[in-house]
PDB file of C-alpha atoms in Angstrom:
ATOM      1  CA  UNK V   8      84.229  -9.185  21.102  1.00 82.00           C
ATOM      2  CA  UNK V   9      84.574  -5.858  22.865  1.00 90.00           C
ATOM      3  CA  UNK V  10      86.841  -5.593  25.902  1.00 94.00           C
ATOM      4  CA  UNK V  11      85.884  -3.485  28.894  1.00 97.00           C
ATOM      5  CA  UNK V  12      87.929  -2.491  31.943  1.00 98.00           C
ATOM      6  CA  UNK V  13      86.713  -1.362  35.355  1.00 98.00           C
ATOM      7  CA  UNK V  14      89.681   0.608  36.622  1.00 98.00           C
ATOM      8  CA  UNK V  15      89.979   1.704  40.247  1.00 97.00           C
ATOM      9  CA  UNK V  16      91.716   5.076  40.275  1.00 97.00           C
ATOM     10  CA  UNK V  17      91.933   5.597  44.031  1.00 94.00           C
ATOM     11  CA  UNK V  18      90.398   8.072  46.410  1.00 92.00           C
ATOM     12  CA  UNK V  19      91.385  11.373  44.814  1.00 88.00           C
ATOM     13  CA  UNK V  20      95.162  11.669  44.518  1.00 92.00           C
ATOM     14  CA  UNK V  21      96.570  10.829  41.054  1.00 93.00           C
ATOM     15  CA  UNK V  22      99.544   9.298  42.857  1.00 94.00           C
ATOM     16  CA  UNK V  23      97.175   6.633  44.200  1.00 95.00           C
ATOM     17  CA  UNK V  24      96.992   5.044  40.749  1.00 96.00           C
ATOM     18  CA  UNK V  25      98.750   1.693  40.689  1.00 97.00           C
ATOM     19  CA  UNK V  26     101.128   0.627  37.933  1.00 97.00           C
ATOM     20  CA  UNK V  27      98.516  -1.922  36.897  1.00 98.00           C
ATOM     21  CA  UNK V  28      95.900   0.829  36.560  1.00 98.00           C
ATOM     22  CA  UNK V  29      98.221   2.994  34.462  1.00 97.00           C
ATOM     23  CA  UNK V  30      98.995   0.072  32.151  1.00 97.00           C
ATOM     24  CA  UNK V  31      95.280  -0.632  31.819  1.00 98.00           C
ATOM     25  CA  UNK V  32      94.503   3.017  31.058  1.00 98.00           C
ATOM     26  CA  UNK V  33      96.946   2.883  28.171  1.00 97.00           C
ATOM     27  CA  UNK V  34      94.984   0.044  26.533  1.00 96.00           C
ATOM     28  CA  UNK V  35      91.727   2.000  26.394  1.00 97.00           C
ATOM     29  CA  UNK V  36      90.204   3.469  23.238  1.00 97.00           C
ATOM     30  CA  UNK V  37      87.081   4.972  24.828  1.00 97.00           C
ATOM     31  CA  UNK V  38      86.578   6.130  28.419  1.00 97.00           C
ATOM     32  CA  UNK V  39      82.942   6.258  29.558  1.00 97.00           C
ATOM     33  CA  UNK V  40      81.734   8.431  32.437  1.00 93.00           C
ATOM     34  CA  UNK V  41      78.357   8.291  34.154  1.00 88.00           C
ATOM     35  CA  UNK V  42      78.071  11.908  35.260  1.00 80.00           C
ATOM     36  CA  UNK V  43      75.550  12.367  38.050  1.00 71.00           C
ATOM     37  CA  UNK V  44      74.906  16.101  38.096  1.00 69.00           C
ATOM     38  CA  UNK V  45      76.476  19.506  37.661  1.00 65.00           C
ATOM     39  CA  UNK V  46      77.566  19.639  41.305  1.00 63.00           C
ATOM     40  CA  UNK V  47      79.854  16.638  40.834  1.00 70.00           C
ATOM     41  CA  UNK V  48      81.408  17.853  37.594  1.00 81.00           C
ATOM     42  CA  UNK V  49      84.655  18.140  39.550  1.00 85.00           C
ATOM     43  CA  UNK V  50      84.804  14.338  39.740  1.00 86.00           C
ATOM     44  CA  UNK V  51      84.376  14.106  35.971  1.00 88.00           C
ATOM     45  CA  UNK V  52      87.139  16.668  35.469  1.00 89.00           C
ATOM     46  CA  UNK V  53      89.430  14.580  37.677  1.00 90.00           C
ATOM     47  CA  UNK V  54      88.816  11.524  35.511  1.00 93.00           C
ATOM     48  CA  UNK V  55      89.665  13.523  32.409  1.00 93.00           C
ATOM     49  CA  UNK V  56      92.838  14.786  34.072  1.00 93.00           C
ATOM     50  CA  UNK V  57      93.802  11.191  34.834  1.00 95.00           C
ATOM     51  CA  UNK V  58      93.396  10.343  31.155  1.00 95.00           C
ATOM     52  CA  UNK V  59      95.386  13.369  30.042  1.00 95.00           C
ATOM     53  CA  UNK V  60      98.184  12.585  32.480  1.00 95.00           C
ATOM     54  CA  UNK V  61      98.482   8.826  32.064  1.00 96.00           C
ATOM     55  CA  UNK V  62      96.849   7.789  28.757  1.00 95.00           C
ATOM     56  CA  UNK V  63      99.828   8.586  26.548  1.00 94.00           C
ATOM     57  CA  UNK V  64     100.367   5.439  24.446  1.00 92.00           C
ATOM     58  CA  UNK V  65      97.453   5.712  22.008  1.00 91.00           C
ATOM     59  CA  UNK V  66      94.585   7.986  20.904  1.00 95.00           C
ATOM     60  CA  UNK V  67      91.503   7.876  23.130  1.00 96.00           C
ATOM     61  CA  UNK V  68      88.065   9.416  23.424  1.00 95.00           C
ATOM     62  CA  UNK V  69      86.022  10.539  26.418  1.00 94.00           C
ATOM     63  CA  UNK V  70      82.256   9.838  26.365  1.00 94.00           C
ATOM     64  CA  UNK V  71      80.115  11.416  29.099  1.00 91.00           C
ATOM     65  CA  UNK V  72      76.664   9.969  29.855  1.00 92.00           C
ATOM     66  CA  UNK V  73      74.003  11.610  32.008  1.00 88.00           C
ATOM     67  CA  UNK V  74      73.462   9.229  34.900  1.00 85.00           C
ATOM     68  CA  UNK V  75      69.787   8.253  35.414  1.00 85.00           C
ATOM     69  CA  UNK V  76      68.181   9.796  38.463  1.00 81.00           C
ATOM     70  CA  UNK V  77      67.511   7.398  41.335  1.00 78.00           C
ATOM     71  CA  UNK V  78      63.935   7.861  42.523  1.00 72.00           C
ATOM     72  CA  UNK V  79      64.108   7.394  46.285  1.00 67.00           C
ATOM     73  CA  UNK V  80      60.508   8.440  46.916  1.00 66.00           C
ATOM     74  CA  UNK V  81      58.929   5.110  45.993  1.00 65.00           C
ATOM     75  CA  UNK V  82      59.468   1.455  46.835  1.00 65.00           C
ATOM     76  CA  UNK V  83      61.860  -0.378  49.115  1.00 79.00           C
ATOM     77  CA  UNK V  84      65.489   0.766  49.143  1.00 81.00           C
ATOM     78  CA  UNK V  85      66.773  -2.454  47.554  1.00 84.00           C
ATOM     79  CA  UNK V  86      64.242  -2.444  44.725  1.00 86.00           C
ATOM     80  CA  UNK V  87      64.842   1.248  44.034  1.00 86.00           C
ATOM     81  CA  UNK V  88      68.586   0.640  43.751  1.00 89.00           C
ATOM     82  CA  UNK V  89      68.041  -2.406  41.534  1.00 89.00           C
ATOM     83  CA  UNK V  90      65.833  -0.361  39.189  1.00 89.00           C
ATOM     84  CA  UNK V  91      68.499   2.354  39.091  1.00 89.00           C
ATOM     85  CA  UNK V  92      71.201  -0.185  38.272  1.00 92.00           C
ATOM     86  CA  UNK V  93      69.070  -1.587  35.453  1.00 94.00           C
ATOM     87  CA  UNK V  94      68.577   1.899  33.995  1.00 93.00           C
ATOM     88  CA  UNK V  95      72.305   2.605  34.229  1.00 94.00           C
ATOM     89  CA  UNK V  96      73.155  -0.719  32.579  1.00 94.00           C
ATOM     90  CA  UNK V  97      70.795  -0.052  29.675  1.00 95.00           C
ATOM     91  CA  UNK V  98      72.281   3.405  29.172  1.00 95.00           C
ATOM     92  CA  UNK V  99      75.851   2.104  29.262  1.00 96.00           C
ATOM     93  CA  UNK V 100      74.997  -0.840  27.000  1.00 96.00           C
ATOM     94  CA  UNK V 101      73.580   1.511  24.375  1.00 96.00           C
ATOM     95  CA  UNK V 102      76.623   3.796  24.588  1.00 96.00           C
ATOM     96  CA  UNK V 103      79.082   0.888  24.291  1.00 96.00           C
ATOM     97  CA  UNK V 104      77.216  -0.446  21.263  1.00 94.00           C
ATOM     98  CA  UNK V 105      77.307   2.977  19.626  1.00 95.00           C
ATOM     99  CA  UNK V 106      80.707   4.324  20.652  1.00 96.00           C
ATOM    100  CA  UNK V 107      82.929   1.231  20.950  1.00 95.00           C
ATOM    101  CA  UNK V 108      83.781  -0.848  17.902  1.00 93.00           C
ATOM    102  CA  UNK V 109      84.365  -4.584  18.021  1.00 90.00           C
ATOM    103  CA  UNK V 110      87.963  -5.291  18.932  1.00 91.00           C
ATOM    104  CA  UNK V 111      88.302  -2.015  20.834  1.00 94.00           C
ATOM    105  CA  UNK V 112      88.711  -1.507  24.587  1.00 96.00           C
ATOM    106  CA  UNK V 113      86.432   0.661  26.717  1.00 97.00           C
ATOM    107  CA  UNK V 114      86.647   1.545  30.392  1.00 98.00           C
ATOM    108  CA  UNK V 115      85.047   3.143  33.398  1.00 97.00           C
ATOM    109  CA  UNK V 116      87.403   4.994  35.732  1.00 97.00           C
ATOM    110  CA  UNK V 117      86.019   4.276  39.179  1.00 96.00           C
ATOM    111  CA  UNK V 118      86.567   6.239  42.359  1.00 94.00           C
ATOM    112  CA  UNK V 119      88.339   4.119  44.973  1.00 95.00           C
ATOM    113  CA  UNK V 120      88.015   0.402  44.247  1.00 96.00           C
ATOM    114  CA  UNK V 121      85.404  -1.308  42.028  1.00 96.00           C
ATOM    115  CA  UNK V 122      84.746  -3.964  44.684  1.00 95.00           C
ATOM    116  CA  UNK V 123      83.734  -1.651  47.549  1.00 95.00           C
ATOM    117  CA  UNK V 124      80.312   0.036  47.377  1.00 92.00           C
ATOM    118  CA  UNK V 125      80.419   0.516  43.623  1.00 92.00           C
ATOM    119  CA  UNK V 126      77.844  -0.756  41.145  1.00 92.00           C
ATOM    120  CA  UNK V 127      80.050  -1.120  38.045  1.00 95.00           C
ATOM    121  CA  UNK V 128      80.440  -4.892  38.250  1.00 96.00           C
ATOM    122  CA  UNK V 129      76.678  -5.270  38.640  1.00 95.00           C
ATOM    123  CA  UNK V 130      76.207  -3.171  35.489  1.00 95.00           C
ATOM    124  CA  UNK V 131      78.558  -5.439  33.565  1.00 96.00           C
ATOM    125  CA  UNK V 132      76.719  -8.549  34.771  1.00 95.00           C
ATOM    126  CA  UNK V 133      73.371  -7.060  33.717  1.00 96.00           C
ATOM    127  CA  UNK V 134      74.729  -6.183  30.272  1.00 95.00           C
ATOM    128  CA  UNK V 135      76.202  -9.643  29.801  1.00 95.00           C
ATOM    129  CA  UNK V 136      72.967 -11.294  30.943  1.00 95.00           C
ATOM    130  CA  UNK V 137      70.932  -9.291  28.434  1.00 93.00           C
ATOM    131  CA  UNK V 138      73.039 -10.833  25.662  1.00 91.00           C
ATOM    132  CA  UNK V 139      72.892  -7.938  23.212  1.00 92.00           C
ATOM    133  CA  UNK V 140      76.649  -7.281  23.222  1.00 91.00           C
ATOM    134  CA  UNK V 141      79.627  -9.597  23.004  1.00 89.00           C
ATOM    135  CA  UNK V 142      81.449  -8.064  25.951  1.00 90.00           C
ATOM    136  CA  UNK V 143      84.178  -9.288  28.274  1.00 92.00           C
ATOM    137  CA  UNK V 144      85.424  -7.277  31.238  1.00 96.00           C
ATOM    138  CA  UNK V 145      88.267  -7.169  33.749  1.00 97.00           C
ATOM    139  CA  UNK V 146      88.564  -5.450  37.129  1.00 98.00           C
ATOM    140  CA  UNK V 147      91.600  -3.399  38.175  1.00 98.00           C
ATOM    141  CA  UNK V 148      91.688  -2.725  41.956  1.00 97.00           C
ATOM    142  CA  UNK V 149      92.356   0.691  43.453  1.00 97.00           C
ATOM    143  CA  UNK V 150      93.117   2.381  46.771  1.00 97.00           C
ATOM    144  CA  UNK V 151      89.912   3.046  48.720  1.00 96.00           C
ATOM    145  CA  UNK V 152      88.860   5.974  50.883  1.00 96.00           C
ATOM    146  CA  UNK V 153      89.069   3.562  53.826  1.00 97.00           C
ATOM    147  CA  UNK V 154      92.780   3.073  53.215  1.00 97.00           C
ATOM    148  CA  UNK V 155      93.283   6.811  52.658  1.00 97.00           C
ATOM    149  CA  UNK V 156      91.460   7.522  55.931  1.00 98.00           C
ATOM    150  CA  UNK V 157      93.730   5.204  57.894  1.00 97.00           C
ATOM    151  CA  UNK V 158      96.842   6.632  56.260  1.00 97.00           C
ATOM    152  CA  UNK V 159      95.732  10.210  56.871  1.00 97.00           C
ATOM    153  CA  UNK V 160      95.098   9.601  60.570  1.00 98.00           C
ATOM    154  CA  UNK V 161      98.120   7.259  60.893  1.00 98.00           C
ATOM    155  CA  UNK V 162      96.077   4.495  62.464  1.00 97.00           C
ATOM    156  CA  UNK V 163      95.634   0.793  61.669  1.00 96.00           C
ATOM    157  CA  UNK V 164      92.136  -0.144  60.551  1.00 94.00           C
ATOM    158  CA  UNK V 165      91.964  -2.727  63.344  1.00 94.00           C
ATOM    159  CA  UNK V 166      93.471  -3.051  66.778  1.00 92.00           C
ATOM    160  CA  UNK V 167      95.118  -6.349  67.805  1.00 92.00           C
ATOM    161  CA  UNK V 168      92.843  -9.283  67.016  1.00 90.00           C
ATOM    162  CA  UNK V 169      89.939  -6.987  66.126  1.00 92.00           C
ATOM    163  CA  UNK V 170      87.772  -7.619  63.044  1.00 93.00           C
ATOM    164  CA  UNK V 171      87.317  -4.982  60.345  1.00 91.00           C
ATOM    165  CA  UNK V 172      83.635  -4.201  59.769  1.00 95.00           C
ATOM    166  CA  UNK V 173      82.681  -1.897  56.886  1.00 96.00           C
ATOM    167  CA  UNK V 174      79.101  -0.670  56.666  1.00 97.00           C
ATOM    168  CA  UNK V 175      76.916   2.195  55.487  1.00 96.00           C
ATOM    169  CA  UNK V 176      75.283   5.049  57.319  1.00 95.00           C
ATOM    170  CA  UNK V 177      71.886   3.499  56.570  1.00 93.00           C
ATOM    171  CA  UNK V 178      72.881   0.294  58.373  1.00 95.00           C
ATOM    172  CA  UNK V 179      74.631   2.041  61.268  1.00 96.00           C
ATOM    173  CA  UNK V 180      71.489   4.055  61.966  1.00 95.00           C
ATOM    174  CA  UNK V 181      69.799   0.768  62.924  1.00 95.00           C
ATOM    175  CA  UNK V 182      72.222   0.401  65.840  1.00 95.00           C
ATOM    176  CA  UNK V 183      75.888  -0.093  66.650  1.00 95.00           C
ATOM    177  CA  UNK V 184      76.638  -3.849  66.497  1.00 92.00           C
ATOM    178  CA  UNK V 185      76.771  -5.246  70.032  1.00 90.00           C
ATOM    179  CA  UNK V 186      79.458  -7.797  69.176  1.00 91.00           C
ATOM    180  CA  UNK V 187      81.826  -5.242  67.608  1.00 93.00           C
ATOM    181  CA  UNK V 188      83.951  -2.465  69.018  1.00 94.00           C
ATOM    182  CA  UNK V 189      84.746  -0.652  65.768  1.00 96.00           C
ATOM    183  CA  UNK V 190      83.012   0.086  62.463  1.00 97.00           C
ATOM    184  CA  UNK V 191      84.133   1.808  59.282  1.00 97.00           C
ATOM    185  CA  UNK V 192      81.282   3.797  57.761  1.00 97.00           C
ATOM    186  CA  UNK V 193      80.801   4.906  54.159  1.00 96.00           C
ATOM    187  CA  UNK V 194      77.910   6.454  52.208  1.00 92.00           C
ATOM    188  CA  UNK V 195      76.584   8.350  55.206  1.00 95.00           C
ATOM    189  CA  UNK V 196      74.830  11.551  54.221  1.00 89.00           C
ATOM    190  CA  UNK V 197      73.369  12.166  57.671  1.00 90.00           C
ATOM    191  CA  UNK V 198      76.218  11.472  60.124  1.00 94.00           C
ATOM    192  CA  UNK V 199      74.276   8.489  61.425  1.00 96.00           C
ATOM    193  CA  UNK V 200      76.790   7.850  64.202  1.00 96.00           C
ATOM    194  CA  UNK V 201      75.073  10.582  66.200  1.00 96.00           C
ATOM    195  CA  UNK V 202      72.111   8.202  66.643  1.00 95.00           C
ATOM    196  CA  UNK V 203      74.238   5.426  68.146  1.00 95.00           C
ATOM    197  CA  UNK V 204      77.054   7.382  69.761  1.00 94.00           C
ATOM    198  CA  UNK V 205      78.111   6.252  73.227  1.00 94.00           C
ATOM    199  CA  UNK V 206      79.775   8.430  75.842  1.00 92.00           C
ATOM    200  CA  UNK V 207      83.311   7.095  75.429  1.00 95.00           C
ATOM    201  CA  UNK V 208      83.428   6.436  71.678  1.00 97.00           C
ATOM    202  CA  UNK V 209      86.113   7.992  69.510  1.00 97.00           C
ATOM    203  CA  UNK V 210      85.930   8.873  65.837  1.00 98.00           C
ATOM    204  CA  UNK V 211      88.415   9.268  62.985  1.00 98.00           C
ATOM    205  CA  UNK V 212      86.660  11.213  60.226  1.00 98.00           C
ATOM    206  CA  UNK V 213      87.818  12.341  56.806  1.00 98.00           C
ATOM    207  CA  UNK V 214      86.346  14.080  53.768  1.00 97.00           C
ATOM    208  CA  UNK V 215      87.658  14.650  50.226  1.00 95.00           C
ATOM    209  CA  UNK V 216      90.309  12.098  51.098  1.00 96.00           C
ATOM    210  CA  UNK V 217      93.383  12.151  48.891  1.00 93.00           C
ATOM    211  CA  UNK V 218      92.527  15.521  47.345  1.00 92.00           C
ATOM    212  CA  UNK V 219      93.992  18.948  47.998  1.00 92.00           C
ATOM    213  CA  UNK V 220      90.782  19.728  49.956  1.00 94.00           C
ATOM    214  CA  UNK V 221      91.217  16.786  52.347  1.00 96.00           C
ATOM    215  CA  UNK V 222      89.825  17.327  55.853  1.00 98.00           C
ATOM    216  CA  UNK V 223      90.761  15.130  58.823  1.00 98.00           C
ATOM    217  CA  UNK V 224      89.173  15.353  62.278  1.00 98.00           C
ATOM    218  CA  UNK V 225      89.576  12.912  65.166  1.00 98.00           C
ATOM    219  CA  UNK V 226      88.921  12.682  68.893  1.00 98.00           C
ATOM    220  CA  UNK V 227      86.140  11.818  71.331  1.00 98.00           C
ATOM    221  CA  UNK V 228      83.019  11.632  69.167  1.00 97.00           C
ATOM    222  CA  UNK V 229      80.882  13.756  71.478  1.00 96.00           C
ATOM    223  CA  UNK V 230      83.529  16.506  71.532  1.00 97.00           C
ATOM    224  CA  UNK V 231      84.416  16.732  67.839  1.00 98.00           C
ATOM    225  CA  UNK V 232      80.907  16.304  66.374  1.00 97.00           C
ATOM    226  CA  UNK V 233      80.318  20.093  66.119  1.00 97.00           C
ATOM    227  CA  UNK V 234      83.592  20.457  64.171  1.00 98.00           C
ATOM    228  CA  UNK V 235      82.629  17.624  61.824  1.00 98.00           C
ATOM    229  CA  UNK V 236      79.162  19.080  61.249  1.00 97.00           C
ATOM    230  CA  UNK V 237      80.631  22.494  60.438  1.00 97.00           C
ATOM    231  CA  UNK V 238      83.270  21.014  58.143  1.00 97.00           C
ATOM    232  CA  UNK V 239      80.606  19.069  56.224  1.00 96.00           C
ATOM    233  CA  UNK V 240      78.413  22.150  55.880  1.00 96.00           C
ATOM    234  CA  UNK V 241      81.311  24.325  54.729  1.00 96.00           C
ATOM    235  CA  UNK V 242      82.532  21.738  52.229  1.00 94.00           C
ATOM    236  CA  UNK V 243      79.112  21.025  50.763  1.00 92.00           C
ATOM    237  CA  UNK V 244      78.345  24.731  50.446  1.00 92.00           C
ATOM    238  CA  UNK V 245      81.639  25.455  48.700  1.00 91.00           C
ATOM    239  CA  UNK V 246      81.758  22.441  46.370  1.00 89.00           C
ATOM    240  CA  UNK V 247      78.152  21.277  46.049  1.00 86.00           C
ATOM    241  CA  UNK V 248      79.032  17.734  47.176  1.00 88.00           C
ATOM    242  CA  UNK V 249      80.887  15.883  49.874  1.00 91.00           C
ATOM    243  CA  UNK V 250      82.269  12.365  50.234  1.00 91.00           C
ATOM    244  CA  UNK V 251      83.326  11.377  53.726  1.00 96.00           C
ATOM    245  CA  UNK V 252      84.318   8.222  55.575  1.00 97.00           C
ATOM    246  CA  UNK V 253      84.898   7.524  59.240  1.00 98.00           C
ATOM    247  CA  UNK V 254      85.978   4.960  61.804  1.00 98.00           C
ATOM    248  CA  UNK V 255      83.864   4.886  64.955  1.00 97.00           C
ATOM    249  CA  UNK V 256      84.989   2.756  67.867  1.00 96.00           C
ATOM    250  CA  UNK V 257      84.537   1.921  71.513  1.00 94.00           C
ATOM    251  CA  UNK V 258      87.476   1.781  73.936  1.00 92.00           C
ATOM    252  CA  UNK V 259      89.489  -1.400  73.658  1.00 82.00           C
ATOM    253  CA  UNK V 260      88.064  -4.131  75.860  1.00 73.00           C
ATOM    254  CA  UNK V 261      90.382  -5.943  78.252  1.00 65.00           C
ATOM    255  CA  UNK V 262      91.049  -9.601  77.392  1.00 60.00           C
TER     256      UNK V 262
END
């Protein structure tokens, strides 16, 4: 039996690692990384730095895999993502079978938390269902960009009695939920809030959260949108990638 750990390493600050995550890191023999492209090599370097800083109890190896390209030009979004997950699972399964001996422990170091908009647990379920490897896995939670956003802006995620709704830019573009006053948005490459923005909405936006390049902008959405657009353009041009998260909300309704 091979053991595998899905370790949440937080949103970009090494200090975000929990004691549980550090203990888990020190049980790992082989760290696997699904590297997407040259532009995001910085994220791979961060994972290696985490290993070098915290994996001090035993020898370890770092195995980098070229992440399959997701073809977004064909098929429905859900089926395209499912095909991509299957390709990733097959790649990881092959690497685990080749690089990780029985009785050893492997791991993926995952940005934020494995349970929030991350596919790692789905990959593990696919691998287990295929039945080619005797593999057991555990999940170690981490601090998300949503938590880092709230901390950076010094705001609670919800006002009194208000639900917390987390969604994607793709879903927000379909319309701001009528029965909600606030939404937290992730995975938005197009600033979809501009399509649903109302006159009196406010926004709390952040990019590269937890890193030394962190950017925080807040205020009336219609007023600060030009600043957010410029910050995204500048960041993407300089680094080749951007990860941002935001809270968009209406004024508090009276009871």
